[in-house]
Tab-separated table of C-alpha atoms and ligand atoms in Angstrom:
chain	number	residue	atom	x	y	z
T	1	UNK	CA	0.000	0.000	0.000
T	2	UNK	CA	1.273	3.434	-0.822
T	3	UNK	CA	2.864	5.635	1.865
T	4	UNK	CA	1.429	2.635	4.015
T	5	UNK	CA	-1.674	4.962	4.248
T	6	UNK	CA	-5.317	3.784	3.921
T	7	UNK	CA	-6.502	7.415	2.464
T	8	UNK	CA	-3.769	7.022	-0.297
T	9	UNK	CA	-5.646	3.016	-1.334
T	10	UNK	CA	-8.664	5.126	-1.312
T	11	UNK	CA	-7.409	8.076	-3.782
T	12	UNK	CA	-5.412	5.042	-6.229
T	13	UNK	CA	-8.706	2.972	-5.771
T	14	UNK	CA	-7.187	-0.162	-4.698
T	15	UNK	CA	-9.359	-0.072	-1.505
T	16	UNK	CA	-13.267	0.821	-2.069
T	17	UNK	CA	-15.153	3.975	-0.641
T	18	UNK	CA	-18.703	5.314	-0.924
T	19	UNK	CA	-17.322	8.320	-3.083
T	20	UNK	CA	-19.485	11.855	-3.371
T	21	UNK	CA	-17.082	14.032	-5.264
T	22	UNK	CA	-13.408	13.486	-7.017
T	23	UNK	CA	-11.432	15.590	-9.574
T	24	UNK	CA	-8.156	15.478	-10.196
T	25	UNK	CA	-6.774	17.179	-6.688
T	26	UNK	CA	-9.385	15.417	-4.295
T	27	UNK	CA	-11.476	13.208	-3.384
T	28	UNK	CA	-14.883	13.029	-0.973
T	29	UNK	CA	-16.450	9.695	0.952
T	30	UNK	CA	-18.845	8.873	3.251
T	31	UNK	CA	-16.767	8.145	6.456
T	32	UNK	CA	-17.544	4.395	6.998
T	33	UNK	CA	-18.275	4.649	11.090
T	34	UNK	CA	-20.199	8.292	10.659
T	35	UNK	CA	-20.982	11.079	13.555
T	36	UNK	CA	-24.142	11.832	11.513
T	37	UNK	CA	-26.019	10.856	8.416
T	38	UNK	CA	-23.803	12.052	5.436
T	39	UNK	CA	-20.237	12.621	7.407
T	40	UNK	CA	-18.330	13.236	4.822
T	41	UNK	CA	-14.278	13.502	4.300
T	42	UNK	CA	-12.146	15.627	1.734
T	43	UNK	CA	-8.559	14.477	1.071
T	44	UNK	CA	-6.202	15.512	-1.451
T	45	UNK	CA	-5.209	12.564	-3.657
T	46	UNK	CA	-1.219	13.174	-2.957
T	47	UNK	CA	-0.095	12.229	0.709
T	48	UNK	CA	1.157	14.668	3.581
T	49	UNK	CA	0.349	13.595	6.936
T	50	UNK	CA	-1.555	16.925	8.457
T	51	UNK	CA	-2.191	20.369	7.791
T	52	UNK	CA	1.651	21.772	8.595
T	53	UNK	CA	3.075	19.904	5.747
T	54	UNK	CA	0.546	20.196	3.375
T	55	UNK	CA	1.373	22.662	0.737
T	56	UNK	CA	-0.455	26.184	0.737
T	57	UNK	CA	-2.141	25.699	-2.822
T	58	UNK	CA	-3.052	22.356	-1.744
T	59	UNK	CA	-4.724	23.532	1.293
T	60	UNK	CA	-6.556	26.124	-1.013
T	61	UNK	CA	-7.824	23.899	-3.439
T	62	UNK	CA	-9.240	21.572	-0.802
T	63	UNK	CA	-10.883	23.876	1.543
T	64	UNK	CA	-12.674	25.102	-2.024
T	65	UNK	CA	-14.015	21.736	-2.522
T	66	UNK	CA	-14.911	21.966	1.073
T	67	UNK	CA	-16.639	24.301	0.250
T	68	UNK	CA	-18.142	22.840	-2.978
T	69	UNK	CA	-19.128	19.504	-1.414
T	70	UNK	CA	-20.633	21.083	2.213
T	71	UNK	CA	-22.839	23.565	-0.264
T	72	UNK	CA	-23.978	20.811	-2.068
T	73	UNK	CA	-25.078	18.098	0.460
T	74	UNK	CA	-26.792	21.410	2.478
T	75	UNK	CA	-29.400	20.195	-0.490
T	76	UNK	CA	-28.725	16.788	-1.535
T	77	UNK	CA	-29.195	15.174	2.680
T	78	UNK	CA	-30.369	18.096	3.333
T	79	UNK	CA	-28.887	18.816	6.268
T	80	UNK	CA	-29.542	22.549	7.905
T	81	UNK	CA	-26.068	23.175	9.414
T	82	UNK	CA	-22.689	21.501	9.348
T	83	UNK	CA	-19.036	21.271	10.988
T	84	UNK	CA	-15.864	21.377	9.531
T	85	UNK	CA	-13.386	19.265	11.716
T	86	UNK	CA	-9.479	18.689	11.107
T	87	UNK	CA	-7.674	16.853	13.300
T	88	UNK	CA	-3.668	16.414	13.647
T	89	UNK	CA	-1.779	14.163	15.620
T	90	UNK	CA	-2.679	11.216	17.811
T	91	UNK	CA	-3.033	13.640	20.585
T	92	UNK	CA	-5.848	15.301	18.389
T	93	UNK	CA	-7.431	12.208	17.962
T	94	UNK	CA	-6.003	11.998	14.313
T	95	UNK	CA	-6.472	8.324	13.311
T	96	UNK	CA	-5.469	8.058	9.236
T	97	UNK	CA	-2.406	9.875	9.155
T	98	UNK	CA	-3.266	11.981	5.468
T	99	UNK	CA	-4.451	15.089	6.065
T	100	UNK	CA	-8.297	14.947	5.758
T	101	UNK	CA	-10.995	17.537	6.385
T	102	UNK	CA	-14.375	16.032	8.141
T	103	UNK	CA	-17.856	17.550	7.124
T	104	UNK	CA	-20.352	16.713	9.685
T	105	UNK	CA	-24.042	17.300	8.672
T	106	UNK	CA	-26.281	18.763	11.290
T	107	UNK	CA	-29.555	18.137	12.003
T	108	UNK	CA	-32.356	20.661	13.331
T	109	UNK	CA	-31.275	21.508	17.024
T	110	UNK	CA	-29.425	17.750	17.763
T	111	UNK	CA	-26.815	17.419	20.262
T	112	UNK	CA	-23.289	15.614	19.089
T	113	UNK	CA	-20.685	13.830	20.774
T	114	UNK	CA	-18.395	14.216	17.920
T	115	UNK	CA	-18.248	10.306	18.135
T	116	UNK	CA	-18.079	7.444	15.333
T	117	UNK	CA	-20.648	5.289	14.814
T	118	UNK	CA	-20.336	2.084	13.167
T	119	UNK	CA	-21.629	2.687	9.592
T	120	UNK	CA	-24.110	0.411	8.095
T	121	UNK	CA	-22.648	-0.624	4.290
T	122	UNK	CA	-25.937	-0.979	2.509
T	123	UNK	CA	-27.348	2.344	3.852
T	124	UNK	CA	-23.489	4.373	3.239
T	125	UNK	CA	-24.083	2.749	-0.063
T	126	UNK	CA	-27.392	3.768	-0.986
T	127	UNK	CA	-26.576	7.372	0.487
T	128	UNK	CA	-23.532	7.794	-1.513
T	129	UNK	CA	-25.284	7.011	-4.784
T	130	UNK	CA	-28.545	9.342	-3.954
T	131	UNK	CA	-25.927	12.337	-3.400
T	132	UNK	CA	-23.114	11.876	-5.401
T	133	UNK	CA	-21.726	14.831	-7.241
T	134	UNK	CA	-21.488	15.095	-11.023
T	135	UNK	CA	-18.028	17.328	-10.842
E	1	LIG	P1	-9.416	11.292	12.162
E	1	LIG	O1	-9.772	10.885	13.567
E	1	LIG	O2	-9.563	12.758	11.923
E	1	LIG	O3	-8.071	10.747	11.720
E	1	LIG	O4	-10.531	10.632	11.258
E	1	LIG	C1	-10.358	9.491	10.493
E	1	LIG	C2	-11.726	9.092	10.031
E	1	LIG	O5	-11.567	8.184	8.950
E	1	LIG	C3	-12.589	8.372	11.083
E	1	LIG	O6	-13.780	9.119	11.305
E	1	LIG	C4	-12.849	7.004	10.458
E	1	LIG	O7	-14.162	6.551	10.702
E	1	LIG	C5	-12.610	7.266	8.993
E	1	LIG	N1	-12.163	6.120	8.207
E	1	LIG	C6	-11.193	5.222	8.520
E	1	LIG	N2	-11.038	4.320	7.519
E	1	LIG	C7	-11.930	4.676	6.552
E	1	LIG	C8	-12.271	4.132	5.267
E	1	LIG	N3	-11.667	3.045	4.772
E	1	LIG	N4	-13.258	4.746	4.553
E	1	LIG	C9	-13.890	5.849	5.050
E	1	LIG	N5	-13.603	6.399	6.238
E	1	LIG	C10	-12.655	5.816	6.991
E	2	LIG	ZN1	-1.954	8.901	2.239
């Protein structure tokens, strides 16, 4: 596996995700064990391990799909209010070691824990095709 990094099987597809947006810099999934319905994560395809090493025009062309993908699944859940989350290092609770932004739907006036939940495959499946992005 390249760089030894799950994120980077993702981006090559030798691993499978439930993908919502891709172009040639990024990608977006469903994360597999979800906070909420639609918890989605942006990665750039090449590997750094967190924000300090990543590039400045990488960061900028990522935090525009951000942008892109959060706008769009505002509709597509709909959600009425999400969270951008970025963890780095362990003692952030950074698990996958490629820099990755989290976008965490919200719904109405529920409370979060800002915990995983085991995803169920069918349903991530199902979701993923129903929202997808077309570019
Ligand atoms: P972090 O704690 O910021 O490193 O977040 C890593 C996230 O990646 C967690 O929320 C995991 O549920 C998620 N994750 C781990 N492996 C995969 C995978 N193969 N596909 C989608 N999401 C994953
Ligand atoms: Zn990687």
């Amino acid at each position: 596996m390249k760089n030894n990094c799950v994120f980077c099987a993702i981006a090559e597809g030798e691993i499978p995700s439930f993908k919502v947006y891709e172009d040639e810099l990024v990608l977006a999934y469903l994360d597999i064990n979800p906070f909420t319905k639609g918890h989605t994560l942006v990665i750039p395809k090449v590997h750094t391990a967190g924000l300090v090493d990543t590039p400045d025009e990488t960061l900028a062309a990522v935090i525009a799909r951000v942008k892109k993908v959060a706008t769009h699944l505002k509709d597509a859940l709909p959600c009425d209010g999400f969270n951008i989350l970025q963890n780095n290092g362990e003692a952030a609770g950074q698990t996958v070691m490629h820099v990755h932004f989290h976008i965490v739907p919200r719904y109405g006036m529920e409370e979060l824990a800002f915990a995983n939940h085991k995803g169920d495959m069918a349903e991530l499946k199902a979701l993923a095709e129903r929202i997808r992005m077309n570019g």
